[in-house]
Amino acid sequence: MTLIRSWLTAANDPACPFPLNNLPCGVFSTPGTAPRCGVAIGDQVLDVAGMEKAGLLHLADRPLLQAGAWNPLMEAGQTVWEKLRSALMGHLREGAETQDQLAAYLHPLSAVRLHLPFQVTEYTDFYAGKNHAFNVGTMFRGPENALPPNWLHIPIGYNGRASSVVVSGTPVRRPWGQLKGPQDEAPRFAPCVRFDLELEMGAVVGKPSSGPVTVAEADDMIFGYVLLNDWSARDIQAWEYVPLGPFQAKATATTISPWIVTKAALGAFRASTPAREKPLLPYLEEPRPMLYDIELSVELAPEGSAPTEIARTNYREMYYSAAQQLAHHTTSGCPMRVGDLLGSGTISGPTKDSRGSLIELSWGGKEPLTLPGGATRTFLEDGDTLTLKGQCKGEGYTIGFGDCTGTILPALADPFAR
């Protein structure tokens, strides 16, 4: 697919993350106004809630864009998703006669505040990147036992906290928790020392289920994708995760990018999952490519310093697609709801500079990262700002997600001191 030209000239720049091919869905506000649904185009955000209210968008027999979140639109189904995209294409395409009508509904992206784009109903995080799972497993169990026996057969995940999900730009407070080093006789209650990021993608469920679904049906249920940083307290996790897996170590915050890039916008970038080392059970087999060729990177900026890229990888490195994860999630009869969020698991490539977490980049703290100016990192320090970036490169255009950013705040004073 080539660039679809718009009468907004900024949207035709090959480097612009928000061309007409994209039309990502977000929620924004301007000074003195409530958050409302908008779509990014060029260097502007289009107030689609205002357009619907004025009668310039008619999508259903009831308003779908007035709730300050995209859940009602998602719940209306794929036909309405396609109707909205087609209507916006008609309004914004080069040569459209609605340019003057839309002027009142355009706001510079630089002048708006962005909010969570949807109400997160439930949050499940997976462990579905093979390079990451092998690296972490090697650190703790050696390469011969790096992957658990079930890993090549099943997308492993855990139920996280929907309340932990925040939008890009929200500061993240260093957590307290129980810590116990290998030489300690007993745990202590203290601020996390080994605080980490995890570079992930998040799939946004736009259609509910009431029973098991196929992988193809699961793919149809996905409305779109966001960048996701699954902040992780490695030292808290090391003490708590046996026998039931992550708990408080993953409950501090989960940052997502402010724009949902719809599945329709990503269609030209589909990619296949890798060849299987062991055959999957039939219910997990994919009928068509269900990953995406999305270039991903991580930048780290110490307080007062410029950002440095510390990792670069691609979403196509995943061993299980979001559709496979979602299909597996439903096998027990677990109902999926509109607004459910599925974290992909850390996305790491095969080389050191493509590892999507600091525990891998510093190999558990044994190989510190050296930043420009001489600063080093094994894990995150107070004041550090982490930024995840993602893009697809088409013929003369770019599909972007908006940055996924968070800054580490110092831990609170002892919350239980009396």
mmCIF file with all atom_site columns, C-alpha atoms in Angstrom, residues 35-147:
data_model
loop_
_atom_site.group_PDB
_atom_site.id
_atom_site.type_symbol
_atom_site.label_atom_id
_atom_site.label_alt_id
_atom_site.label_comp_id
_atom_site.label_asym_id
_atom_site.label_entity_id
_atom_site.label_seq_id
_atom_site.pdbx_PDB_ins_code
_atom_site.Cartn_x
_atom_site.Cartn_y
_atom_site.Cartn_z
_atom_site.occupancy
_atom_site.B_iso_or_equiv
_atom_site.pdbx_formal_charge
_atom_site.auth_seq_id
_atom_site.auth_comp_id
_atom_site.auth_asym_id
_atom_site.auth_atom_id
_atom_site.pdbx_PDB_model_num
ATOM 1   C CA . PRO A 1 35  ? -11.706 14.547  27.636 1.00 0.00 ? 35  PRO A CA 1
ATOM 2   C CA . ARG A 1 36  ? -13.241 13.463  24.339 1.00 0.00 ? 36  ARG A CA 1
ATOM 3   C CA . CYS A 1 37  ? -12.571 11.081  21.469 1.00 0.00 ? 37  CYS A CA 1
ATOM 4   C CA . GLY A 1 38  ? -10.190 12.242  18.779 1.00 0.00 ? 38  GLY A CA 1
ATOM 5   C CA . VAL A 1 39  ? -8.250  10.875  15.831 1.00 0.00 ? 39  VAL A CA 1
ATOM 6   C CA . ALA A 1 40  ? -4.668  11.900  15.030 1.00 0.00 ? 40  ALA A CA 1
ATOM 7   C CA . ILE A 1 41  ? -4.005  13.198  11.515 1.00 0.00 ? 41  ILE A CA 1
ATOM 8   C CA . GLY A 1 42  ? -0.758  14.898  10.571 1.00 0.00 ? 42  GLY A CA 1
ATOM 9   C CA . ASP A 1 43  ? 0.159   17.320  13.346 1.00 0.00 ? 43  ASP A CA 1
ATOM 10  C CA . GLN A 1 44  ? -3.473  17.710  14.433 1.00 0.00 ? 44  GLN A CA 1
ATOM 11  C CA . VAL A 1 45  ? -6.098  15.839  16.410 1.00 0.00 ? 45  VAL A CA 1
ATOM 12  C CA . LEU A 1 46  ? -9.566  15.721  14.879 1.00 0.00 ? 46  LEU A CA 1
ATOM 13  C CA . ASP A 1 47  ? -12.407 16.067  17.387 1.00 0.00 ? 47  ASP A CA 1
ATOM 14  C CA . VAL A 1 48  ? -14.599 13.200  16.200 1.00 0.00 ? 48  VAL A CA 1
ATOM 15  C CA . ALA A 1 49  ? -16.830 13.496  19.271 1.00 0.00 ? 49  ALA A CA 1
ATOM 16  C CA . GLY A 1 50  ? -17.604 17.070  18.244 1.00 0.00 ? 50  GLY A CA 1
ATOM 17  C CA . MET A 1 51  ? -18.205 15.990  14.666 1.00 0.00 ? 51  MET A CA 1
ATOM 18  C CA . GLU A 1 52  ? -20.661 13.309  15.782 1.00 0.00 ? 52  GLU A CA 1
ATOM 19  C CA . LYS A 1 53  ? -22.494 15.789  17.989 1.00 0.00 ? 53  LYS A CA 1
ATOM 20  C CA . ALA A 1 54  ? -22.768 18.237  15.088 1.00 0.00 ? 54  ALA A CA 1
ATOM 21  C CA . GLY A 1 55  ? -24.085 15.568  12.733 1.00 0.00 ? 55  GLY A CA 1
ATOM 22  C CA . LEU A 1 56  ? -20.970 15.379  10.571 1.00 0.00 ? 56  LEU A CA 1
ATOM 23  C CA . LEU A 1 57  ? -20.484 11.740  11.594 1.00 0.00 ? 57  LEU A CA 1
ATOM 24  C CA . HIS A 1 58  ? -23.479 9.414   11.808 1.00 0.00 ? 58  HIS A CA 1
ATOM 25  C CA . LEU A 1 59  ? -22.364 5.918   12.748 1.00 0.00 ? 59  LEU A CA 1
ATOM 26  C CA . ALA A 1 60  ? -25.368 4.340   14.490 1.00 0.00 ? 60  ALA A CA 1
ATOM 27  C CA . ASP A 1 61  ? -28.803 5.076   15.900 1.00 0.00 ? 61  ASP A CA 1
ATOM 28  C CA . ARG A 1 62  ? -27.164 6.241   19.124 1.00 0.00 ? 62  ARG A CA 1
ATOM 29  C CA . PRO A 1 63  ? -24.065 8.325   19.969 1.00 0.00 ? 63  PRO A CA 1
ATOM 30  C CA . LEU A 1 64  ? -20.878 6.264   20.138 1.00 0.00 ? 64  LEU A CA 1
ATOM 31  C CA . LEU A 1 65  ? -18.196 8.901   20.646 1.00 0.00 ? 65  LEU A CA 1
ATOM 32  C CA . GLN A 1 66  ? -19.495 10.948  23.570 1.00 0.00 ? 66  GLN A CA 1
ATOM 33  C CA . ALA A 1 67  ? -18.226 8.888   26.533 1.00 0.00 ? 67  ALA A CA 1
ATOM 34  C CA . GLY A 1 68  ? -14.643 10.162  26.678 1.00 0.00 ? 68  GLY A CA 1
ATOM 35  C CA . ALA A 1 69  ? -13.442 6.639   25.787 1.00 0.00 ? 69  ALA A CA 1
ATOM 36  C CA . TRP A 1 70  ? -13.574 4.413   22.705 1.00 0.00 ? 70  TRP A CA 1
ATOM 37  C CA . ASN A 1 71  ? -15.394 1.509   24.394 1.00 0.00 ? 71  ASN A CA 1
ATOM 38  C CA . PRO A 1 72  ? -18.891 2.302   23.014 1.00 0.00 ? 72  PRO A CA 1
ATOM 39  C CA . LEU A 1 73  ? -17.551 2.551   19.465 1.00 0.00 ? 73  LEU A CA 1
ATOM 40  C CA . MET A 1 74  ? -15.618 -0.705  19.857 1.00 0.00 ? 74  MET A CA 1
ATOM 41  C CA . GLU A 1 75  ? -18.680 -2.449  21.287 1.00 0.00 ? 75  GLU A CA 1
ATOM 42  C CA . ALA A 1 76  ? -20.715 -1.454  18.212 1.00 0.00 ? 76  ALA A CA 1
ATOM 43  C CA . GLY A 1 77  ? -18.751 -3.971  16.123 1.00 0.00 ? 77  GLY A CA 1
ATOM 44  C CA . GLN A 1 78  ? -16.538 -4.271  13.096 1.00 0.00 ? 78  GLN A CA 1
ATOM 45  C CA . THR A 1 79  ? -19.056 -2.890  10.606 1.00 0.00 ? 79  THR A CA 1
ATOM 46  C CA . VAL A 1 80  ? -19.140 0.370   12.565 1.00 0.00 ? 80  VAL A CA 1
ATOM 47  C CA . TRP A 1 81  ? -15.328 0.380   12.888 1.00 0.00 ? 81  TRP A CA 1
ATOM 48  C CA . GLU A 1 82  ? -15.129 0.210   9.101  1.00 0.00 ? 82  GLU A CA 1
ATOM 49  C CA . LYS A 1 83  ? -17.855 2.836   8.700  1.00 0.00 ? 83  LYS A CA 1
ATOM 50  C CA . LEU A 1 84  ? -15.933 5.324   10.842 1.00 0.00 ? 84  LEU A CA 1
ATOM 51  C CA . ARG A 1 85  ? -12.680 4.745   8.942  1.00 0.00 ? 85  ARG A CA 1
ATOM 52  C CA . SER A 1 86  ? -14.420 5.135   5.599  1.00 0.00 ? 86  SER A CA 1
ATOM 53  C CA . ALA A 1 87  ? -16.188 8.342   6.705  1.00 0.00 ? 87  ALA A CA 1
ATOM 54  C CA . LEU A 1 88  ? -12.946 9.892   7.979  1.00 0.00 ? 88  LEU A CA 1
ATOM 55  C CA . MET A 1 89  ? -11.150 8.921   4.771  1.00 0.00 ? 89  MET A CA 1
ATOM 56  C CA . GLY A 1 90  ? -13.870 10.741  2.845  1.00 0.00 ? 90  GLY A CA 1
ATOM 57  C CA . HIS A 1 91  ? -13.554 13.875  4.972  1.00 0.00 ? 91  HIS A CA 1
ATOM 58  C CA . LEU A 1 92  ? -9.753  14.006  4.990  1.00 0.00 ? 92  LEU A CA 1
ATOM 59  C CA . ARG A 1 93  ? -8.691  12.688  1.594  1.00 0.00 ? 93  ARG A CA 1
ATOM 60  C CA . GLU A 1 94  ? -6.995  15.095  -0.808 1.00 0.00 ? 94  GLU A CA 1
ATOM 61  C CA . GLY A 1 95  ? -9.643  16.873  -2.860 1.00 0.00 ? 95  GLY A CA 1
ATOM 62  C CA . ALA A 1 96  ? -12.446 16.432  -0.267 1.00 0.00 ? 96  ALA A CA 1
ATOM 63  C CA . GLU A 1 97  ? -14.834 19.371  -0.087 1.00 0.00 ? 97  GLU A CA 1
ATOM 64  C CA . THR A 1 98  ? -15.188 19.314  3.714  1.00 0.00 ? 98  THR A CA 1
ATOM 65  C CA . GLN A 1 99  ? -11.959 21.130  4.575  1.00 0.00 ? 99  GLN A CA 1
ATOM 66  C CA . ASP A 1 100 ? -13.720 24.305  5.720  1.00 0.00 ? 100 ASP A CA 1
ATOM 67  C CA . GLN A 1 101 ? -16.293 22.318  7.738  1.00 0.00 ? 101 GLN A CA 1
ATOM 68  C CA . LEU A 1 102 ? -13.609 20.457  9.639  1.00 0.00 ? 102 LEU A CA 1
ATOM 69  C CA . ALA A 1 103 ? -11.448 23.455  10.547 1.00 0.00 ? 103 ALA A CA 1
ATOM 70  C CA . ALA A 1 104 ? -13.343 24.009  13.817 1.00 0.00 ? 104 ALA A CA 1
ATOM 71  C CA . TYR A 1 105 ? -12.701 20.403  14.889 1.00 0.00 ? 105 TYR A CA 1
ATOM 72  C CA . LEU A 1 106 ? -8.917  20.356  14.406 1.00 0.00 ? 106 LEU A CA 1
ATOM 73  C CA . HIS A 1 107 ? -6.537  21.068  17.284 1.00 0.00 ? 107 HIS A CA 1
ATOM 74  C CA . PRO A 1 108 ? -2.712  21.094  17.174 1.00 0.00 ? 108 PRO A CA 1
ATOM 75  C CA . LEU A 1 109 ? -1.332  17.982  18.825 1.00 0.00 ? 109 LEU A CA 1
ATOM 76  C CA . SER A 1 110 ? 1.182   20.195  20.601 1.00 0.00 ? 110 SER A CA 1
ATOM 77  C CA . ALA A 1 111 ? -1.647  22.038  22.396 1.00 0.00 ? 111 ALA A CA 1
ATOM 78  C CA . VAL A 1 112 ? -3.752  19.140  23.730 1.00 0.00 ? 112 VAL A CA 1
ATOM 79  C CA . ARG A 1 113 ? -3.520  16.788  26.682 1.00 0.00 ? 113 ARG A CA 1
ATOM 80  C CA . LEU A 1 114 ? -3.818  13.070  25.956 1.00 0.00 ? 114 LEU A CA 1
ATOM 81  C CA . HIS A 1 115 ? -5.666  10.619  28.229 1.00 0.00 ? 115 HIS A CA 1
ATOM 82  C CA . LEU A 1 116 ? -6.203  6.854   28.410 1.00 0.00 ? 116 LEU A CA 1
ATOM 83  C CA . PRO A 1 117 ? -7.882  6.064   25.098 1.00 0.00 ? 117 PRO A CA 1
ATOM 84  C CA . PHE A 1 118 ? -10.230 3.416   26.508 1.00 0.00 ? 118 PHE A CA 1
ATOM 85  C CA . GLN A 1 119 ? -11.530 2.097   29.793 1.00 0.00 ? 119 GLN A CA 1
ATOM 86  C CA . VAL A 1 120 ? -9.423  -0.960  30.600 1.00 0.00 ? 120 VAL A CA 1
ATOM 87  C CA . THR A 1 121 ? -11.816 -3.714  31.633 1.00 0.00 ? 121 THR A CA 1
ATOM 88  C CA . GLU A 1 122 ? -9.288  -6.448  32.450 1.00 0.00 ? 122 GLU A CA 1
ATOM 89  C CA . TYR A 1 123 ? -5.542  -6.781  31.887 1.00 0.00 ? 123 TYR A CA 1
ATOM 90  C CA . THR A 1 124 ? -3.668  -9.991  31.091 1.00 0.00 ? 124 THR A CA 1
ATOM 91  C CA . ASP A 1 125 ? 0.085   -10.072 30.552 1.00 0.00 ? 125 ASP A CA 1
ATOM 92  C CA . PHE A 1 126 ? 1.774   -12.842 28.585 1.00 0.00 ? 126 PHE A CA 1
ATOM 93  C CA . TYR A 1 127 ? 5.288   -14.270 28.491 1.00 0.00 ? 127 TYR A CA 1
ATOM 94  C CA . ALA A 1 128 ? 5.299   -15.024 24.781 1.00 0.00 ? 128 ALA A CA 1
ATOM 95  C CA . GLY A 1 129 ? 8.649   -13.766 23.457 1.00 0.00 ? 129 GLY A CA 1
ATOM 96  C CA . LYS A 1 130 ? 11.021  -16.709 23.051 1.00 0.00 ? 130 LYS A CA 1
ATOM 97  C CA . ASN A 1 131 ? 14.268  -14.721 23.147 1.00 0.00 ? 131 ASN A CA 1
ATOM 98  C CA . HIS A 1 132 ? 13.237  -12.999 26.381 1.00 0.00 ? 132 HIS A CA 1
ATOM 99  C CA . ALA A 1 133 ? 12.024  -16.222 27.995 1.00 0.00 ? 133 ALA A CA 1
ATOM 100 C CA . PHE A 1 134 ? 15.230  -18.021 27.014 1.00 0.00 ? 134 PHE A CA 1
ATOM 101 C CA . ASN A 1 135 ? 17.459  -15.181 28.272 1.00 0.00 ? 135 ASN A CA 1
ATOM 102 C CA . VAL A 1 136 ? 15.736  -14.876 31.642 1.00 0.00 ? 136 VAL A CA 1
ATOM 103 C CA . GLY A 1 137 ? 15.502  -18.652 32.039 1.00 0.00 ? 137 GLY A CA 1
ATOM 104 C CA . THR A 1 138 ? 19.208  -19.015 31.258 1.00 0.00 ? 138 THR A CA 1
ATOM 105 C CA . MET A 1 139 ? 20.116  -16.563 34.020 1.00 0.00 ? 139 MET A CA 1
ATOM 106 C CA . PHE A 1 140 ? 18.223  -18.563 36.642 1.00 0.00 ? 140 PHE A CA 1
ATOM 107 C CA . ARG A 1 141 ? 18.307  -22.180 35.416 1.00 0.00 ? 141 ARG A CA 1
ATOM 108 C CA . GLY A 1 142 ? 21.017  -22.391 32.754 1.00 0.00 ? 142 GLY A CA 1
ATOM 109 C CA . PRO A 1 143 ? 20.495  -22.721 28.982 1.00 0.00 ? 143 PRO A CA 1
ATOM 110 C CA . GLU A 1 144 ? 19.613  -26.404 29.134 1.00 0.00 ? 144 GLU A CA 1
ATOM 111 C CA . ASN A 1 145 ? 16.571  -25.661 31.339 1.00 0.00 ? 145 ASN A CA 1
ATOM 112 C CA . ALA A 1 146 ? 15.849  -22.099 30.228 1.00 0.00 ? 146 ALA A CA 1
ATOM 113 C CA . LEU A 1 147 ? 12.342  -22.714 28.872 1.00 0.00 ? 147 LEU A CA 1
#
